[in-house]
Amino acid sequence: MRTHGLKVEEHSMFETSHVLAALLASSPLLTQAWGHCLHANAGSSSFVLQRCDDAVYVAFSSASSSAPTALGGGFFDPVPISSGGHELFAPLAGAGQPVLVQAGALHLFLSSFCSPDFQMLIAETRNKSVIFTGHSVGGSIASLAALYFLCSSSRPDAPSPASLLCITFGSPLLGDETLSRAILRERWGGRFCHVVSQHDIMPRLLFCPVNAVHPRLAMSICSLMQSWHLSMRYPQFPRPALQLTDDQKAELQGHISMHIGAAASEQTQHISPYRPFGNYVLCSAEGAVCIDDPLVAAKMLHLTFTTGSASISFEEQHISYGDLVVQLPQTLQSKRRLHLEEDAPKSNHSAGVSLALEASGIGIQDMGAMEAREWLETSMCRRPKLHCASLAIKLAKVTPCRAQIEWYKALCDDDTGYYDSFKLRKASKKDAKVNMNRIRLGQFWDELLDMIQNNKLPPDFHKRSKWVNAAQFYKLLVEPLDIAEYYRCQWHGTRRHYLTHGRERRYEVFDRWWNDRDKEAPEKAAAHRKRSKFAGLTQDSCFWAKVEEARDSVKNAWAEKNPTKLVKLWENLHGFESYAKGLIRRKEVSVDVLAPRSSYSLWVEELKDLKSKQACRLPSSSVLVGVTGGT
C-alpha cells in the first residue's frame, strides 16, 4: 500500500521547473524581447512598439532621464497603486488592503499612459498578441502596462489584446504581498515571466528596506546604478569600470542576502513590503529553472544568490542578459548528465529535482543544496495546492451527511415541511442524526474558511466553480436548519432575530462568493428560462428567518397602540408578503414552504386574521386602511 506522499510523487511523475525553462529558452521569445529592450534603452522615447511575425512587442526604456540612479529620492518608496485618484487598476482592489507599488515606476507608467503615443498603443494592440518587455526599471513599467491591459480586459467595451505576455529582465520587485495575492486571485500569474540572473542584485534589492540601508552601502548601490544607467543608455560605448572593493561587494551581498532570507522565511519584522509575483526564470551558467510560486521564488532567489560561483562579477550580471539569453539554449543543449552522489535517482521525480537543482546553479556540495532541493520538491505541490486536493477528499467524506439531510427533507415536505419538522423535532434517532450531520457540515465549512484566512488555499479558491456551487448548495440546504435551531432554542428572545444577531459568518461569505461569480452566463440563462415546477431548495436561504420576523410583526401588531409604530409594522408585513408571493410565483421556493402546517402557511392565516380584525377595530383610520389594503 503506497503512502499519500508517494501517491503525490507518482502523480507528479516529473519535476518540470527546468523543463519549462528549457522550453522557454529554446523559443525565440527571450532573444527577441531582449533585442527590443536594447532598442528601447537606446532611444529617447519611454517605449517602442515593433511588430515581429504575428506578435507586437512593446518595450519600455530603463534608461530615461527619470530612471533612478540611487536608492533615495522616493523612487522605490511603496505607494498605493490608485495614487492620483485614477481607477486603471480597479480589479486589483477588493481585498480590503491597498495594493502598494514602486512610486517611481507608477509615476513613469502614468506619464506614458497620458501621452498620445500610449493611446495609439492601445489601438495598435487591440485583438493582437502582445508581449510587453523591459530591462531593470523598464521591466517594472512593462509589468504595470500589462496589469493595466489585464484590468481593462474585464470591461467588455475596452479595447484589449487577444493575448498578453510580459517578459522582464533583471527587474526590481514591483509590489507588495497584496499585489502578489491579487494577481494569483485573478489567475494572471502565468502572464508574467521575470528572467533573473543568478547573482544580479537588482531583482533582489527591494527585499531590503530602502530607508534602512546604511549610507555606506547606499553609496555603493548608487555607484552601481549610475554605471548601469550609462551602459544601458549608451551601449555602443565601452562599459565604465566599476570601483567597488572586495569588502564593499561582500558587505552588499551580505546585506541583501540577509533581507531576502528574512522575506523567504516569512518574517514580518523590519523587512521590506515588496514581494515576487508571476513566474521567475532563474538563470545560471548551468541552465535555468521556472518557479511559479511567490514564496518558493523568494526562497530560490535567496539560495541561488548565496550559493554557486559566478562566471562574471555580480556588478556585471545586471547588464549581461544579452549574453545570458544567447548562451542559455547552448548550455541546455549540452546538458546530458546528472551529477549525483547516488548511482541512480530514486524516481523520475527525484531525477527531475536533481536536474532543476543543477540548472539553478546550486551544486550538490553547496551549503544551501539540501534546502533548495526541499523547496524545488514542493514547488509543484506547494501547500495551497496540496491542501486544495486534500480538501476535495474531505468534501467527499462529508457528502453522505449532506445526502442524509436531503433524504430527511424529502420525507418532511408534505405536511409540516422541512423547516418546521426540524424546529419542532422530538428526541427521535432520525432527528438526532440530522442535527449531528448539520453540525459536521458546519465544522467542515468553517475549517475551510479558516484555511482561506490563513493562506492555506489558493487565492482564487473562492472563484472556482466547484467550490462556489458546493458552498451555495450547502447554504440553501442547511441554513434553514440553523434558523430552525435558533428559534427552537428561543435565542431570538435574548439575542434578537437571526438575520442581525444569529447568522454564521460562513453564510455571509458564501453569499459574496455566489454574487461575485461570473454573472453573464447565469443571467442570460435565467432570462430565457422559467421554472416549470417548484425549486428543490428555496433560493433564499434566509427565507425562514424572514418568516419568523413576519410572524413576530403580526404578534406585535395585535398589541401595538402607537399609530406610527403600527404603520411601520404594516409596511414590513406588506413588504414581506409581496416578496414571498414573488418567490412563489417564480417557483423559487421548495414545496415545503406551502405545506399545510408550515410556518409560512400559518403566517398567511395569521395575517388574514389580523387584517380583518384591524379593519373592524379602526375603520376611521385612513392611514391604516391604506396600509391594510382597505380590507
XYZ file of C-alpha atoms in Angstrom:
631
model
C 0.000 0.000 0.000
C 1.553 3.301 -1.064
C 1.642 6.227 1.314
C -0.036 9.535 0.475
C 3.346 11.196 -0.136
C 4.315 8.549 -2.659
C 0.985 8.979 -4.395
C 1.653 12.681 -4.793
C 5.097 12.000 -6.219
C 3.802 9.323 -8.557
C 1.017 11.654 -9.680
C 3.537 14.459 -10.444
C 5.776 11.894 -12.113
C 8.203 14.558 -13.319
C 9.541 17.737 -11.753
C 9.103 20.248 -14.579
C 10.600 23.564 -13.441
C 13.760 23.041 -15.520
C 11.734 21.626 -18.435
C 9.578 24.760 -18.622
C 12.671 26.955 -18.505
C 14.307 24.911 -21.259
C 11.185 25.202 -23.397
C 11.180 28.971 -22.963
C 14.903 29.246 -23.683
C 14.566 27.206 -26.872
C 11.949 29.603 -28.248
C 12.858 32.961 -29.819
C 10.873 34.859 -27.185
C 13.747 35.772 -24.867
C 16.228 36.817 -27.550
C 13.623 38.885 -29.400
C 12.372 40.502 -26.199
C 15.918 41.395 -25.141
C 16.623 42.915 -28.549
C 13.610 45.181 -28.199
C 14.732 46.146 -24.678
C 18.089 47.293 -26.084
C 16.287 49.305 -28.741
C 14.082 50.988 -26.113
C 17.032 51.769 -23.817
C 18.996 53.374 -26.638
C 16.082 55.530 -27.802
C 14.607 58.741 -26.493
C 11.005 57.522 -26.104
C 9.586 55.947 -22.977
C 8.679 52.853 -25.008
C 8.942 51.427 -28.503
C 6.433 49.301 -30.394
C 7.585 46.821 -33.020
C 5.848 44.031 -34.910
C 7.559 40.678 -35.207
C 5.805 37.929 -37.132
C 2.293 37.708 -35.651
C 3.183 39.423 -32.375
C 3.537 43.003 -31.248
C 6.449 43.779 -28.891
C 6.188 46.797 -26.592
C 9.494 47.514 -24.835
C 9.821 50.103 -22.062
C 13.026 52.009 -21.513
C 15.045 51.767 -18.317
C 17.472 54.479 -19.360
C 15.230 57.540 -19.447
C 16.210 60.712 -17.632
C 13.681 59.884 -14.883
C 15.107 56.417 -14.205
C 16.698 56.053 -10.745
C 20.436 56.283 -10.283
C 20.270 55.945 -6.485
C 18.112 54.433 -3.758
C 16.990 57.801 -2.434
C 14.570 60.301 -3.866
C 11.475 58.244 -3.133
C 11.582 56.303 -6.411
C 11.399 52.934 -4.698
C 9.021 54.008 -1.921
C 5.805 51.930 -1.854
C 2.646 53.900 -2.697
C -0.968 52.809 -3.352
C -1.451 51.765 -6.963
C -4.529 54.013 -7.082
C -2.486 57.127 -6.166
C -3.809 60.158 -8.012
C -7.433 59.083 -7.930
C -7.363 57.000 -11.124
C -9.101 53.616 -11.372
C -6.873 51.999 -14.001
C -6.189 49.007 -11.746
C -9.587 48.712 -10.038
C -9.878 44.879 -10.362
C -6.769 44.519 -8.182
C -8.654 46.043 -5.261
C -11.215 44.177 -3.227
C -9.051 42.595 -0.542
C -9.537 45.498 1.899
C -5.861 46.467 1.913
C -4.434 48.875 -0.684
C -2.097 47.458 -3.318
C 1.353 49.053 -2.978
C 3.831 49.504 -5.851
C 7.033 51.420 -6.561
C 6.280 55.149 -6.585
C 8.745 55.895 -9.394
C 7.628 53.078 -11.698
C 3.990 54.074 -11.201
C 4.814 57.708 -11.986
C 6.663 56.751 -15.174
C 3.814 54.488 -16.292
C 1.154 57.147 -15.667
C 3.258 59.676 -17.584
C 3.399 57.289 -20.540
C -0.287 56.440 -20.215
C -1.301 60.085 -20.539
C 0.752 60.573 -23.714
C -0.755 60.407 -27.230
C 1.703 57.596 -28.045
C 0.150 55.339 -25.431
C -3.338 55.964 -26.765
C -2.017 54.912 -30.173
C -0.513 51.847 -28.488
C -3.963 50.857 -27.168
C -5.364 50.990 -30.695
C -2.377 49.171 -32.227
C -2.524 46.258 -29.812
C -6.260 45.639 -30.000
C -7.046 41.975 -30.783
C -3.343 41.180 -31.298
C -0.822 39.024 -29.467
C 1.203 41.458 -27.374
C 4.456 40.979 -25.479
C 5.392 43.717 -23.019
C 9.030 43.728 -22.038
C 11.639 45.788 -20.264
C 15.020 45.593 -18.566
C 15.600 46.749 -14.998
C 13.119 49.531 -14.109
C 11.765 49.247 -17.635
C 10.554 45.791 -16.600
C 8.596 47.309 -13.707
C 6.897 49.735 -16.083
C 6.197 46.903 -18.533
C 4.558 44.938 -15.700
C 2.325 47.918 -14.859
C 1.374 48.246 -18.524
C 0.498 44.557 -18.653
C -1.546 44.899 -15.463
C -3.405 47.851 -16.962
C -4.415 45.852 -20.040
C -5.372 42.843 -17.922
C -7.529 45.048 -15.705
C -9.155 46.799 -18.661
C -9.966 43.447 -20.300
C -12.565 42.909 -17.567
C -14.601 45.724 -19.121
C -16.486 44.476 -22.209
C -16.260 47.828 -24.025
C -12.499 48.289 -23.506
C -10.045 47.518 -26.338
C -7.707 44.733 -25.286
C -5.108 42.414 -26.843
C -6.081 38.929 -27.974
C -3.297 37.523 -25.776
C -0.746 39.098 -23.465
C 2.646 38.191 -22.000
C 5.088 40.287 -20.003
C 8.808 39.393 -20.012
C 11.184 41.318 -17.765
C 14.974 41.112 -17.382
C 16.580 41.922 -14.030
C 13.520 43.866 -12.942
C 13.275 45.061 -9.325
C 10.292 43.877 -7.303
C 7.212 45.907 -8.242
C 4.626 45.475 -5.492
C 3.704 44.094 -2.114
C 2.078 40.911 -0.847
C -1.389 42.296 -1.612
C -0.469 42.729 -5.282
C 1.006 39.237 -5.414
C -2.145 37.715 -3.950
C -4.420 39.774 -6.198
C -2.570 38.521 -9.285
C -2.921 34.942 -8.054
C -6.594 35.557 -7.303
C -7.224 36.804 -10.838
C -5.164 33.909 -12.285
C -2.794 36.309 -14.055
C 0.449 34.820 -12.716
C 1.094 32.959 -15.973
C 1.136 36.251 -17.877
C 4.391 37.386 -16.224
C 7.852 35.952 -16.822
C 10.704 37.521 -14.837
C 14.167 36.492 -16.070
C 16.753 36.764 -13.292
C 20.473 36.069 -13.416
C 21.928 34.109 -10.518
C 23.865 36.904 -8.844
C 22.076 40.010 -10.157
C 21.354 42.227 -7.165
C 18.682 44.430 -8.813
C 15.808 41.873 -8.717
C 16.710 41.211 -5.075
C 17.461 44.755 -3.949
C 13.942 45.703 -2.814
C 13.783 42.819 -0.372
C 15.852 45.271 1.705
C 14.025 48.160 3.417
C 15.188 51.109 1.302
C 15.176 53.604 4.178
C 17.212 51.280 6.399
C 20.206 50.902 4.073
C 23.444 52.125 5.654
C 24.792 55.259 3.904
C 27.988 53.410 3.015
C 26.005 50.677 1.262
C 23.740 53.277 -0.337
C 26.811 54.887 -1.930
C 27.934 51.518 -3.326
C 24.482 50.897 -4.794
C 24.437 54.431 -6.213
C 27.752 53.792 -7.992
C 26.392 50.577 -9.483
C 23.131 52.156 -10.644
C 24.917 55.085 -12.277
C 27.234 52.722 -14.097
C 24.311 50.539 -15.237
C 22.408 53.581 -16.423
C 25.279 54.721 -18.635
C 25.812 51.216 -20.005
C 22.143 50.826 -20.927
C 21.770 54.337 -22.350
C 24.942 54.188 -24.440
C 25.580 50.512 -25.291
C 27.884 51.485 -28.190
C 30.496 52.782 -25.759
C 32.739 50.608 -23.541
C 31.232 49.815 -20.186
C 32.579 52.080 -17.435
C 34.827 50.442 -14.900
C 33.227 49.752 -11.549
C 35.209 50.733 -8.491
C 33.705 48.583 -5.722
C 36.274 46.956 -3.466
C 36.028 43.347 -2.365
C 34.931 44.500 1.102
C 32.172 46.642 -0.411
C 30.979 43.728 -2.547
C 30.966 41.353 0.399
C 29.076 43.837 2.594
C 26.491 44.494 -0.129
C 25.985 40.802 -0.827
C 25.653 40.040 2.889
C 23.093 42.817 3.427
C 20.916 41.739 0.502
C 21.219 38.071 1.398
C 20.109 38.719 4.975
C 16.924 40.503 3.926
C 15.995 38.024 1.178
C 16.374 35.264 3.738
C 14.060 37.107 6.158
C 11.433 37.607 3.459
C 11.675 33.997 2.269
C 11.246 32.828 5.859
C 8.078 34.975 6.078
C 9.426 37.037 8.955
C 7.321 40.147 9.472
C 9.652 42.456 11.414
C 11.920 45.047 9.821
C 11.546 43.802 6.254
C 10.515 45.414 3.009
C 6.885 45.148 1.842
C 7.930 44.087 -1.676
C 7.240 40.505 -2.783
C 7.527 38.489 -6.025
C 4.617 37.666 -8.325
C 4.255 35.732 -11.573
C 6.796 33.241 -12.921
C 10.501 33.556 -12.203
C 13.049 32.113 -14.631
C 16.187 31.777 -12.511
C 19.205 31.522 -14.798
C 22.730 30.388 -14.133
C 25.751 29.193 -16.103
C 24.292 25.671 -15.759
C 20.804 26.346 -17.146
C 17.529 27.732 -15.813
C 14.506 26.804 -13.716
C 10.995 28.245 -13.828
C 9.221 28.895 -10.490
C 5.558 29.912 -10.362
C 5.024 30.146 -6.595
C 5.866 33.518 -4.957
C 7.204 32.054 -1.709
C 9.291 29.406 -3.489
C 10.565 32.128 -5.850
C 11.671 34.266 -2.887
C 13.437 31.310 -1.305
C 15.201 30.342 -4.524
C 16.197 33.968 -5.167
C 17.897 33.786 -1.794
C 19.551 30.384 -2.183
C 20.807 30.943 -5.737
C 22.258 34.320 -4.718
C 24.189 32.929 -1.756
C 25.494 29.759 -3.397
C 27.253 28.787 -6.592
C 30.158 30.504 -8.290
C 29.605 33.428 -10.656
C 31.173 33.261 -14.110
C 31.155 37.068 -14.190
C 31.074 39.608 -11.356
C 27.733 40.422 -9.801
C 28.224 44.072 -10.859
C 28.216 42.947 -14.495
C 25.353 40.464 -14.256
C 22.643 43.123 -14.329
C 23.677 44.340 -17.773
C 24.697 40.986 -19.257
C 21.291 39.497 -20.046
C 22.046 39.653 -23.748
C 24.911 37.197 -23.306
C 22.760 35.100 -20.991
C 19.827 34.591 -23.400
C 22.243 33.711 -26.206
C 24.217 31.200 -24.149
C 21.246 29.658 -22.358
C 19.961 27.471 -25.252
C 23.509 26.260 -25.930
C 24.003 25.409 -22.249
C 20.745 23.472 -22.105
C 21.626 21.534 -25.258
C 24.948 20.448 -23.793
C 23.462 19.223 -20.503
C 23.007 15.498 -20.862
C 24.097 14.144 -17.496
C 23.302 14.200 -13.805
C 25.905 14.811 -11.140
C 24.532 12.734 -8.290
C 26.067 11.309 -5.162
C 24.000 8.171 -5.660
C 24.341 5.830 -8.598
C 20.771 6.395 -9.755
C 17.863 8.604 -8.754
C 15.112 7.054 -6.665
C 12.374 8.113 -9.095
C 11.687 10.224 -12.140
C 10.564 12.995 -9.835
C 13.806 12.836 -7.866
C 15.811 12.903 -11.083
C 13.881 15.982 -12.212
C 14.593 17.753 -8.932
C 18.290 16.986 -9.311
C 18.282 18.408 -12.831
C 16.458 21.523 -11.607
C 18.933 21.932 -8.747
C 21.833 21.749 -11.178
C 20.159 24.135 -13.630
C 19.610 26.703 -10.878
C 23.374 26.924 -10.377
C 23.432 25.284 -6.943
C 25.972 22.491 -6.638
C 25.255 19.351 -4.655
C 28.054 20.209 -2.237
C 26.905 23.806 -1.707
C 25.651 24.774 1.728
C 22.091 25.508 0.587
C 21.751 22.467 -1.681
C 19.576 20.393 0.655
C 17.283 23.304 1.427
C 16.994 24.178 -2.269
C 16.110 20.576 -3.080
C 13.326 20.634 -0.492
C 11.871 23.820 -1.952
C 12.095 22.532 -5.514
C 10.335 19.355 -4.430
C 7.457 21.430 -3.090
C 7.315 23.903 -5.985
C 4.867 21.723 -7.924
C 2.803 20.619 -4.929
C 3.018 23.689 -2.726
C 0.886 23.752 0.372
C -2.153 25.591 -1.091
C -2.376 23.145 -3.993
C -1.869 20.162 -1.719
C -4.414 21.444 0.797
C -6.879 22.039 -2.016
C -6.528 18.441 -3.163
C -6.934 17.071 0.369
C -9.941 19.319 0.872
C -11.701 17.671 -2.062
C -11.194 14.321 -0.333
C -12.661 15.716 2.888
C -15.635 17.067 0.954
C -16.280 13.601 -0.434
C -16.203 12.210 3.116
C -18.887 14.632 4.376
C -21.083 14.247 1.298
C -23.044 11.376 2.972
C -24.011 13.864 5.707
C -25.495 16.123 3.072
C -27.254 13.195 1.377
C -28.895 12.150 4.650
C -30.205 15.687 5.183
C -31.626 15.671 1.644
C -33.365 12.388 2.416
C -34.776 13.893 5.617
C -36.094 16.887 3.674
C -37.858 14.650 1.151
C -39.716 12.922 4.000
C -40.849 16.218 5.531
C -42.109 18.155 2.507
C -45.763 17.024 2.600
C -47.381 18.114 5.871
C -45.361 20.219 8.290
C -42.469 20.927 5.994
C -38.687 20.621 6.227
C -38.089 23.699 8.369
C -40.873 23.136 10.887
C -40.240 19.408 11.208
C -36.710 20.169 12.403
C -37.783 23.110 14.560
C -40.487 21.059 16.323
C -38.495 17.831 16.394
C -38.564 15.405 19.276
C -35.885 13.047 20.553
C -36.017 10.582 17.671
C -32.881 8.976 16.267
C -33.687 10.366 12.828
C -33.828 13.966 14.080
C -30.688 13.495 16.189
C -28.818 12.140 13.157
C -29.827 15.130 11.048
C -28.707 17.533 13.766
C -25.340 15.784 14.034
C -24.893 15.961 10.245
C -25.783 19.653 10.335
C -23.051 20.269 12.894
C -20.472 18.184 10.994
C -21.105 20.053 7.758
C -20.798 23.390 9.551
C -17.464 22.317 11.025
C -16.173 21.323 7.578
C -17.041 24.670 6.011
C -15.719 26.633 8.993
C -12.401 24.775 8.718
C -12.324 25.604 5.005
C -12.798 29.316 5.726
C -10.071 29.176 8.372
C -7.716 27.696 5.774
C -8.518 30.569 3.427
C -7.966 33.071 6.234
C -4.556 31.515 6.989
C -3.483 31.491 3.314
C -3.525 27.700 3.150
C -5.609 27.609 -0.038
C -5.028 29.235 -3.445
C -6.035 32.915 -3.551
C -8.510 32.253 -6.359
C -10.192 29.425 -4.435
C -13.411 31.399 -3.989
C -13.711 31.773 -7.765
C -13.553 28.077 -8.553
C -16.993 26.993 -9.706
C -16.811 23.601 -7.984
C -16.457 25.179 -4.560
C -18.768 28.128 -5.207
C -21.549 25.738 -6.267
C -20.868 23.345 -3.378
C -20.997 26.213 -0.873
C -24.210 27.561 -2.372
C -25.905 24.147 -2.229
C -24.783 23.679 1.363
C -26.141 27.107 2.303
C -29.563 26.502 0.702
C -29.861 23.059 2.276
C -28.512 23.616 5.797
C -29.101 27.254 6.727
C -32.867 26.627 7.160
C -31.911 24.046 9.792
C -29.656 26.561 11.553
C -32.542 29.048 11.560
C -34.882 26.379 12.927
C -32.414 25.583 15.720
C -32.071 29.298 16.544
C -35.818 29.785 17.000
C -36.322 26.373 18.583
C -33.903 27.419 21.346
C -35.685 30.794 21.701
C -32.416 32.643 21.137
C -34.278 35.435 19.371
C -35.706 36.357 22.763
C -32.265 37.114 24.222
C -30.125 37.837 21.145
C -32.813 39.338 18.880
C -33.624 37.976 15.447
C -31.438 35.610 13.417
C -30.664 37.870 10.461
C -28.996 40.568 12.559
C -27.663 38.608 15.523
C -27.553 34.906 14.742
C -26.323 34.305 11.216
C -22.991 32.497 10.944
C -20.149 34.259 9.128
C -19.778 31.383 6.665
C -23.161 32.116 5.109
C -22.254 35.762 4.551
C -19.009 34.664 2.892
C -20.861 32.205 0.652
C -23.302 34.967 -0.329
C -20.344 37.018 -1.570
C -18.898 34.057 -3.447
C -22.195 33.461 -5.216
C -22.733 37.138 -6.034
C -19.160 37.604 -7.256
C -19.225 34.629 -9.618
C -19.186 35.161 -13.371
C -22.668 36.598 -13.799
C -23.013 36.772 -17.545
C -23.870 33.133 -18.280
C -26.282 32.651 -15.335
C -28.129 35.878 -16.131
C -28.505 35.009 -19.788
C -29.773 31.549 -18.893
C -32.233 32.936 -16.355
C -33.562 35.457 -18.882
C -34.644 32.654 -21.210
C -35.762 30.110 -18.618
C -38.791 29.974 -16.340
C -39.311 27.294 -13.759
C -41.990 24.779 -14.612
C -42.057 23.370 -11.077
C -41.041 24.438 -7.620
C -37.347 24.521 -6.768
C -35.759 21.629 -4.918
C -34.445 24.130 -2.351
C -35.792 27.591 -1.547
C -33.487 30.010 -3.327
C -33.383 32.426 -0.404
C -31.633 30.530 2.382
C -32.822 33.150 4.902
C -36.490 32.836 3.889
C -37.498 31.156 7.147
C -35.774 33.801 9.243
C -37.859 36.405 7.413
C -40.993 34.309 8.089
C -40.152 34.273 11.802
C -39.709 38.048 11.827
C -43.007 38.452 9.948
C -44.817 36.271 12.485
C -43.287 38.354 15.267
C -44.515 41.511 13.499
C -48.062 40.110 13.375
C -47.935 39.427 17.120
C -46.607 42.930 17.796
C -49.262 44.499 15.578
C -52.007 42.978 17.732
C -50.662 44.712 20.818
C -49.281 47.964 19.346
C -51.148 51.140 20.373
C -48.877 53.730 18.777
C -50.222 54.540 15.263
C -46.801 55.481 13.890
C -45.232 52.208 15.022
C -48.276 50.303 13.781
C -47.892 51.813 10.317
C -44.244 50.726 10.295
C -45.227 47.191 11.263
C -47.763 47.044 8.451
C -45.222 48.310 5.960
C -42.875 45.497 6.984
C -45.654 42.928 6.741
C -46.739 44.016 3.295
C -43.136 44.174 2.133
C -42.544 40.570 3.111
C -45.934 39.491 1.754
C -45.082 40.937 -1.650
C -41.609 39.390 -1.562
C -42.896 35.927 -0.630
C -45.612 35.992 -3.287
C -42.960 36.893 -5.869
C -40.812 33.909 -4.872
C -43.823 31.597 -5.058
C -44.970 33.000 -8.396
C -41.499 32.414 -9.864
C -41.427 28.971 -8.210
C -38.202 29.848 -6.389
C -39.361 28.116 -3.213
C -39.451 24.468 -2.260
C -42.839 22.778 -1.910
C -42.341 22.557 1.854
C -42.965 26.316 2.069
C -46.587 25.669 1.040
C -47.072 22.667 3.328
C -50.392 22.997 5.210
C -48.787 23.324 8.652
C -45.602 25.189 7.677
C -44.721 28.432 9.453
C -45.334 30.340 6.235
C -48.846 28.879 5.783
C -49.617 29.695 9.412
C -48.348 33.243 8.922
C -50.601 33.726 5.905
C -53.613 32.794 8.025
C -52.441 34.981 10.902
C -52.041 37.932 8.553
C -55.539 37.474 7.104
C -56.973 37.387 10.601
C -55.025 40.498 11.602
C -56.157 42.432 8.553
C -59.821 41.695 9.149
C -59.651 42.473 12.873
C -57.685 45.710 12.382
C -60.118 46.892 9.730
C -63.027 46.270 12.116
C -61.319 47.915 15.078
C -60.008 51.013 13.255
C -62.445 51.838 10.441
C -61.833 55.569 10.633
C -58.081 55.427 10.270
C -57.343 56.307 6.676
C -53.673 55.644 7.272
C -54.258 52.090 8.475
C -56.876 51.418 5.834
C -54.328 52.376 3.197
C -51.719 50.181 4.783
C -54.005 47.176 5.169
C -55.263 47.480 1.662
C -58.700 48.693 2.711
C -59.883 45.325 4.000
